XYZ file of C-alpha atoms in Angstrom:
432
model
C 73.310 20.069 -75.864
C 69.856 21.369 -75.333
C 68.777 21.336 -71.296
C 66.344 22.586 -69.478
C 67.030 25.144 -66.440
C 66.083 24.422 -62.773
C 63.461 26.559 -62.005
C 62.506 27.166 -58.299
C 60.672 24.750 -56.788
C 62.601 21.826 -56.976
C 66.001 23.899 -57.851
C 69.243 22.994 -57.217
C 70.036 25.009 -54.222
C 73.048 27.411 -54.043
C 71.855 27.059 -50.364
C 74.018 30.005 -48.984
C 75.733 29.037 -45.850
C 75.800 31.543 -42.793
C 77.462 29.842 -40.305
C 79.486 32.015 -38.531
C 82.211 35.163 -38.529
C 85.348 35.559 -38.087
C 84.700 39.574 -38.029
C 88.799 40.061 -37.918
C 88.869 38.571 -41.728
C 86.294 40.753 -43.441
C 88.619 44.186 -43.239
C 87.326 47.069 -41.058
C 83.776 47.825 -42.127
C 81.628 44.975 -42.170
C 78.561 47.382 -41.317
C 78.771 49.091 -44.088
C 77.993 53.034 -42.959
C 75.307 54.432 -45.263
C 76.243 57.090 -47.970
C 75.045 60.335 -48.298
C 71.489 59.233 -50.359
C 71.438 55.725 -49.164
C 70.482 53.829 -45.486
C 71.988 50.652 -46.750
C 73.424 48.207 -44.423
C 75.288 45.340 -46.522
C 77.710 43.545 -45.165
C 80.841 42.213 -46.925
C 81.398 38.461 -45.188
C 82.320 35.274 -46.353
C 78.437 33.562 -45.245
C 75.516 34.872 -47.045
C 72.376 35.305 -44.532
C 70.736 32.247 -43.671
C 67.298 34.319 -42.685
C 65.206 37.044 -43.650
C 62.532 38.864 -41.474
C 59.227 38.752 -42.591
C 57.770 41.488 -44.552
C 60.711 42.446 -45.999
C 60.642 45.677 -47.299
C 62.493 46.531 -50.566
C 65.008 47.864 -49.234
C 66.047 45.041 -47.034
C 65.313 42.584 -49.997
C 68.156 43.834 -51.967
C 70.258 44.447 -48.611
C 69.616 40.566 -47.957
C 70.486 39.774 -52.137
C 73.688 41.656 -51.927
C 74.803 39.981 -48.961
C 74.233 36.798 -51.130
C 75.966 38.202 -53.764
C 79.072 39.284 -51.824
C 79.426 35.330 -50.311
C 78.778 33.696 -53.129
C 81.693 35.528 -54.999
C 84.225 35.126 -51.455
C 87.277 32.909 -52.831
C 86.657 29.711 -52.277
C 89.136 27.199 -49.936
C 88.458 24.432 -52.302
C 92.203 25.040 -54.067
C 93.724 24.430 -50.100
C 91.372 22.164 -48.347
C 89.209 20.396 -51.808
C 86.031 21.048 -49.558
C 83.132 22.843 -51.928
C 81.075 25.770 -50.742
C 83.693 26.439 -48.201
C 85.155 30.219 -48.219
C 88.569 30.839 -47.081
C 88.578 32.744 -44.388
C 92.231 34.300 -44.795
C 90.288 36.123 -47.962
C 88.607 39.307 -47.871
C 87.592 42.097 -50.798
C 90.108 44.477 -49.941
C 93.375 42.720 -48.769
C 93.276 41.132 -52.841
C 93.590 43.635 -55.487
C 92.900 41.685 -58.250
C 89.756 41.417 -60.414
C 88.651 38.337 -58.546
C 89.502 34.907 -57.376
C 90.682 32.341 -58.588
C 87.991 30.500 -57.659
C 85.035 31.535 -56.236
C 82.375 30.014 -53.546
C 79.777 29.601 -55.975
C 81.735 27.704 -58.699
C 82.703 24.648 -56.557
C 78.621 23.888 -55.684
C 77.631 20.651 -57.731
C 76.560 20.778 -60.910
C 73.178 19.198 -61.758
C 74.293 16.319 -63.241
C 76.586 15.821 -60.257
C 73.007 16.190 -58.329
C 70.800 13.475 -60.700
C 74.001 12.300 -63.021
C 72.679 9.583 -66.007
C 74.662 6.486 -63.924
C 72.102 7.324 -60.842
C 75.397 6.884 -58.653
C 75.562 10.082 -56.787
C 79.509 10.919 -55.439
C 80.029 12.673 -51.807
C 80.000 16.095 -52.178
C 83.416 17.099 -52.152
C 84.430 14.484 -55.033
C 86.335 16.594 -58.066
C 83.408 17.607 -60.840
C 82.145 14.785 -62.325
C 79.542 14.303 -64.951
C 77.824 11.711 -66.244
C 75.262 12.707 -69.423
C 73.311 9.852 -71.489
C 75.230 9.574 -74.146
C 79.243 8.561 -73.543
C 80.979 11.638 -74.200
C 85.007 12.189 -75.424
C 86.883 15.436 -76.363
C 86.752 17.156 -79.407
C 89.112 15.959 -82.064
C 92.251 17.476 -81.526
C 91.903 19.644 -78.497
C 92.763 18.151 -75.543
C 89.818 19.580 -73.800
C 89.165 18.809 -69.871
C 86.093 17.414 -68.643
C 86.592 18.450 -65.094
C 86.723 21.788 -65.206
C 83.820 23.965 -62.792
C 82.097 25.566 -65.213
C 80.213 23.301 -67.127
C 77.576 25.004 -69.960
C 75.442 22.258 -70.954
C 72.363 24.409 -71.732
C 72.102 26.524 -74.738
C 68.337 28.152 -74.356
C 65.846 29.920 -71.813
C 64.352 26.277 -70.441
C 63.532 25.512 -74.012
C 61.652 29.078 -74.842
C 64.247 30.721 -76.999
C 67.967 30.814 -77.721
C 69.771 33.970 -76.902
C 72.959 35.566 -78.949
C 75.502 38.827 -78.821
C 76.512 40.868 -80.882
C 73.737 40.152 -83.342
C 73.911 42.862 -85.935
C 77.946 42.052 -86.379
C 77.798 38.666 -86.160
C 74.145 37.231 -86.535
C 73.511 34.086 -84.207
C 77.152 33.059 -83.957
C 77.759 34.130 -80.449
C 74.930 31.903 -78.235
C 74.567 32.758 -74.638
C 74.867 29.318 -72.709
C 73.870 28.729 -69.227
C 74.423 25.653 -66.449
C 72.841 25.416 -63.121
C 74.594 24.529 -59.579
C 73.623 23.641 -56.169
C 75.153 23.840 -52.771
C 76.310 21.472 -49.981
C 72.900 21.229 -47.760
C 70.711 20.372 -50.983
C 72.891 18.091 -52.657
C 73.461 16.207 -49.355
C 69.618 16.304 -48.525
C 68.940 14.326 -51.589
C 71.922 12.278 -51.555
C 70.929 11.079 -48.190
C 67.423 10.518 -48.660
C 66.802 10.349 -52.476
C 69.769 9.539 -54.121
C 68.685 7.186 -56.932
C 66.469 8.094 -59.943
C 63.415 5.606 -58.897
C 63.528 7.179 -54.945
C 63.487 10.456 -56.320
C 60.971 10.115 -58.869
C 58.905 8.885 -56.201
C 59.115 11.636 -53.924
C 58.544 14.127 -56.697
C 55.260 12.414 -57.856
C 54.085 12.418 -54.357
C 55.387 16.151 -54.023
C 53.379 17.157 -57.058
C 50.230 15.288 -56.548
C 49.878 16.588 -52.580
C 50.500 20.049 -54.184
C 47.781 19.598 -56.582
C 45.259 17.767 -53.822
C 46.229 19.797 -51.005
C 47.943 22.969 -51.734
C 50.503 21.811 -49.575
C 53.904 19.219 -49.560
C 51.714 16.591 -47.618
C 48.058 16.503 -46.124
C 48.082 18.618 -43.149
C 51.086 20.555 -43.353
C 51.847 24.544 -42.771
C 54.968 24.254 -44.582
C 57.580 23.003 -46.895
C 60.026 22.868 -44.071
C 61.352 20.246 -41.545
C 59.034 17.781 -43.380
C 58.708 14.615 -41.624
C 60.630 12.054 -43.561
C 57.579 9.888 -43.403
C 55.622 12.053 -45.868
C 58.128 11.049 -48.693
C 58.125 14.338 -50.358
C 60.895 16.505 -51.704
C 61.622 18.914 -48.904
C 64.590 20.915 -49.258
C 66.546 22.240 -46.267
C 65.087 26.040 -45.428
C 67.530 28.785 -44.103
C 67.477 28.634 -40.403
C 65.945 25.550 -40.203
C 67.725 23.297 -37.405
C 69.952 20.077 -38.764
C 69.139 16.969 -37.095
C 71.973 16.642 -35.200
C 74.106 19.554 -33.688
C 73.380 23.095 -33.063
C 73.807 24.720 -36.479
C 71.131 25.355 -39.212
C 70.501 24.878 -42.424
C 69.830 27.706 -45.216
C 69.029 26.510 -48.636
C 68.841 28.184 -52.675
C 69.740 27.857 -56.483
C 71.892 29.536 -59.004
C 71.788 29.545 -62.473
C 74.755 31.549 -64.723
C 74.491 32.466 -67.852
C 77.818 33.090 -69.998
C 78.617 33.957 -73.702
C 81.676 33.746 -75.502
C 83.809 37.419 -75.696
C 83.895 38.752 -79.432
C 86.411 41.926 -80.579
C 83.816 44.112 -79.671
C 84.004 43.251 -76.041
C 86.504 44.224 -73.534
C 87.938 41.638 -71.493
C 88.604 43.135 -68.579
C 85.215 44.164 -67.569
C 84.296 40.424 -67.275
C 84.354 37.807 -65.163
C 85.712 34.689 -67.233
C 86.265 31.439 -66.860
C 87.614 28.694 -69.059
C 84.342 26.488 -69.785
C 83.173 22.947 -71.171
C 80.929 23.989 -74.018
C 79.327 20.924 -76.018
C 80.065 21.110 -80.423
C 79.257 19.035 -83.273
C 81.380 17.757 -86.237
C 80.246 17.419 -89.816
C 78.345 14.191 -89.079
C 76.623 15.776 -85.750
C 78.523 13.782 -83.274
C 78.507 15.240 -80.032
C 82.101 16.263 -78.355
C 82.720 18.438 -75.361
C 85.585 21.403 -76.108
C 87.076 24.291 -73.658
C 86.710 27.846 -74.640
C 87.137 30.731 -72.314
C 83.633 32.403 -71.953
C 82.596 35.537 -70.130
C 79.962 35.762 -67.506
C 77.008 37.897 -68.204
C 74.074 37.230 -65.598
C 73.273 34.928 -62.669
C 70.332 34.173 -60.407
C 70.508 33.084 -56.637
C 67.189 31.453 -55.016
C 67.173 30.865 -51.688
C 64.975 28.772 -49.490
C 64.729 30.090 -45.798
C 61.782 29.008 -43.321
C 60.438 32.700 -43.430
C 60.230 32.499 -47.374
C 59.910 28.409 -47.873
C 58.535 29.826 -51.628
C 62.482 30.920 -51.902
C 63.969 34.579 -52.158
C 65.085 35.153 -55.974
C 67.522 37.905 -57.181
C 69.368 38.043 -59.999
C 71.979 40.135 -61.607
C 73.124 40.794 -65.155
C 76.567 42.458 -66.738
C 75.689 45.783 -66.627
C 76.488 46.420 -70.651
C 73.990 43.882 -71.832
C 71.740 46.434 -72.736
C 73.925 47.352 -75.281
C 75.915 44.942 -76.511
C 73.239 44.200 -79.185
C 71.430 40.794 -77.996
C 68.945 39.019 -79.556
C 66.871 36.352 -79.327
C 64.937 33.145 -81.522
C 61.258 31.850 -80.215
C 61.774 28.121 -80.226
C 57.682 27.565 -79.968
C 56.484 29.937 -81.775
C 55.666 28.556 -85.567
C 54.520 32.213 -86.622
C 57.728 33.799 -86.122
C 59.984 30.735 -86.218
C 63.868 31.483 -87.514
C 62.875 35.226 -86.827
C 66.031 37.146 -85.188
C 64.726 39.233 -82.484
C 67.162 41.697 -82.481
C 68.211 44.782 -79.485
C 64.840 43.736 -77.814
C 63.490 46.096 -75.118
C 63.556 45.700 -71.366
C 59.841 45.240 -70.735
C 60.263 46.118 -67.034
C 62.391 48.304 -65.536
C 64.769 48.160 -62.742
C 63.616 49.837 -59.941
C 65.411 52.722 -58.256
C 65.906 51.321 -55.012
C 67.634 48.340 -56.911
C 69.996 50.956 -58.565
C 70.728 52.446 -55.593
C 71.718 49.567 -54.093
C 74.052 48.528 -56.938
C 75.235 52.244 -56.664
C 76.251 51.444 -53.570
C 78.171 48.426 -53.677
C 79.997 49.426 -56.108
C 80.793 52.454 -54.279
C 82.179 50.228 -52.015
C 84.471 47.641 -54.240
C 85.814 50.837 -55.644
C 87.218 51.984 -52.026
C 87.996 48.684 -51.237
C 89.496 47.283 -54.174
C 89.574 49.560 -57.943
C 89.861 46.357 -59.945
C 86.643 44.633 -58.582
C 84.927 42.895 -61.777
C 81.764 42.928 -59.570
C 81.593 47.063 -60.036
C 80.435 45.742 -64.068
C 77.228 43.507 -62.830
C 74.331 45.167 -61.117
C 71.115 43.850 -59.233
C 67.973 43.654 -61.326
C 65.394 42.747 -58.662
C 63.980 40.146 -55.881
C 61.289 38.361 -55.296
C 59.747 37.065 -51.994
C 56.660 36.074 -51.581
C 53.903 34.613 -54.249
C 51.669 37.839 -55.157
C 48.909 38.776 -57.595
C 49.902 42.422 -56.603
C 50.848 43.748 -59.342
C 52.271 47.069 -57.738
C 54.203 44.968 -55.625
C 58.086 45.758 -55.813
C 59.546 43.541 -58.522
C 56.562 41.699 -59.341
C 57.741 41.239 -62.901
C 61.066 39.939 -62.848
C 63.001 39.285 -65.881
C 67.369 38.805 -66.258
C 67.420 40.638 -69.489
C 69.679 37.901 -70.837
C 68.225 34.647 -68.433
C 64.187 35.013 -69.221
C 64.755 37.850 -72.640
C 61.372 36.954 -74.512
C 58.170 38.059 -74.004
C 56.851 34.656 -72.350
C 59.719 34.768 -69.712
C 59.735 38.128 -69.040
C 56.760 38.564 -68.294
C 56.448 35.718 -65.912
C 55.736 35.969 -62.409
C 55.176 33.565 -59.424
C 51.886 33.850 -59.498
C 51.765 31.666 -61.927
C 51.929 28.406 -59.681
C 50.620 26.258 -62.517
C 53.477 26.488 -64.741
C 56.183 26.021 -61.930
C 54.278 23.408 -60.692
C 54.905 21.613 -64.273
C 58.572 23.010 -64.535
C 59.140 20.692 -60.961
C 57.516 17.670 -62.491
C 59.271 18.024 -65.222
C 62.498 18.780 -63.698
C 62.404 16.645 -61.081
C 62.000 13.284 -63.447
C 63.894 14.316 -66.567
C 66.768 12.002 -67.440
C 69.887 13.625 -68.372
């Protein structure tokens, strides 16, 4: 089933959750002591940062992105408690030896048809996954395939640029990457409590888009995109450290988006995170069925929305073999090389070495605390802050060498307000 991604304005928010911690949980070095060549402080605990300072320098980006990271992947309660984006606290990376959870944090946010599903009847958070697609979907002849599963890959391209494959020179354009986007607890509630029906939210979204275009801003007047005034009927998603209407906590606010390919004999298992998957497949007439295959995770992005960075935080992080496990890609717009197989393409920008270091240094760290870690295979490629036409700025280009592989994508960056202005009108009314 061809989708299109979130993209980060309106973006389904992994909005990472700092609430609190319970220091006696996280094993005995939550300050992480720097190593010999490094002055990194990361922090292994259960709630990723709700806020960032401003100015950020690149060395307490990544800090912040790791500390994302590191949450996101905590085992989730979900399996004792069914509450989503809820770590258990009795967890920590080095009491459990094994590769990783059984369930992680990030897997039980709602996918985006649980956040705008076809029926326009949006479920409390914590209801089991659900989906709800346009056309009336059943199991694949014969194989007894669940449809309620976590991990659900209902996109098969780059948001409609190209299609991406493994293994290419073996196997040609059998092995498609697949990807599926998620959001958290404060953005799915935000919307379920004040837009929760197709016609409210495609309201708010045309007013969000046409004060953007009038005014440079959500709404006439405004300084920000956060703690709008529900008057203004805009989108406004929650911001990280924002305060909640009632109560003394705060809000923090993001998006993820995972991308995943099937495992072929050339891979090694064990140096992936896996997951048995609903994947979407055709019979001979082109019927539409939904099947479960176990696929391997090979790159994922977190955005996050705090009131310091309202234009959202975004790191990603990729397998760290993907380089060479011969990818390539198909333009799906481009009618001069349309059908061409673009085949072990090049990185066009390179990580940086403070970004290495830092992934140096994490994995340093799963390797004392636990040997088996998966996470030691998947390394930060960047993050962005703020909206820049700088372009010596760190990470200015930033490209997921298997999330935004051709030239168009990686070569984007967020100066480029037009075109993510268009991706959230688009995204924001696009029927499912």
């Amino acid at each position: 089933m061809k989708r299109m991604l979130f993209a980060g304005i309106l973006c389904v928010s992994v909005s990472l959750l700092y609430l609190g911690v319970h220091s006696q949980n996280y094993g005995d070095d939550l300050r992480l002591s720097a190593l010999a060549d490094t002055n990194f402080i990361i922090r292994f605990a259960p709630y990723p940062p709700k806020e960032l300072n401003t100015n950020a320098t690149p060395r307490q980006l990544v800090q912040f992105a790791w500390e994302e990271f590191l949450a996101l992947n905590w085992k989730s309660s979900y399996l004792q408690n069914q509450k989503r984006d809820s770590p258990d606290l009795t967890w920590n990376y080095q009491q459990d030896q094994s590769p990783y959870p059984a369930l992680a944090v990030w897997e039980t946010y709602a996918h985006r048809t649980e956040l705008r599903p076809y029926n326009d009847k949006m479920l409390p958070f914590d209801a089991p996954p659900h989906y709800s697609f346009g056309t009336p979907l059943t199991a694949y002849p014969g194989s007894n395939a669940s449809f309620d599963l976590f991990q659900n890959l209902d996109e098969n391209s780059e948001i409609g640029s190209c299609e991406v494959f493994a293994h290419v020179q073996t196997y040609d354009t059998l092995y498609k990457v697949l990807y599926q986007a998620k959001t958290n607890r404060d953005e799915y509630e935000y919307l379920l409590k004040n837009y929760n029906t197709k016609a409210a939210l495609l309201t708010a979204t045309t007013n969000t888009f046409n004060n953007i275009k009038q005014y440079k801003a959500y709404y006439k007047g405004a300084t920000s995109s956060c703690n709008c005034p529900q008057t203004a009927g805009v989108v406004c998603l929650p911001c990280g450290g924002a305060p909640r209407s009632k109560g003394r906590d705060t809000y923090t606010g993001a998006m993820e988006v995972t991308a995943w390919r099937e495992l072929t004999a050339k891979d090694d298992p064990a140096k992936f995170f896996t997951r048995k998957v609903i994947y979407y497949r055709t019979d001979a007439s082109g019927k539409i069925y939904y099947d479960n295959k176990i696929y391997a995770l090979i790159g994922l992005h977190i955005i996050h929305k705090t009131q310091n960075y309202p234009a959202f935080i975004f790191a990603t992080w990729e397998h760290v073999d993907v380089e060479s496990d011969n990818m390539g890609y198909v333009k799906l717009n481009d009618p001069v090389n349309k059908n061409r197989l673009f085949a072990d393409f090049k990185r066009l920008h390179p990580i940086a070495a403070i970004t290495d270091a830092s992934s140096n240094y994490v994995h340093q760290k799963l390797k004392k605390y636990n040997p088996n870690s998966i996470w030691q295979n998947y390394r930060l490629v960047g993050v962005q802050s703020v909206p820049t036409n700088n372009t010596n700025a760190y990470s200015f280009f930033l490209a997921n060498y298997v999330i935004e592989s051709d030239s168009t994508l990686a070569n984007f960056t967020e100066a480029a307000s037009e075109n993510l202005l268009m991706h959230f009108r688009i995204l924001c009314t696009k029927e499912i």
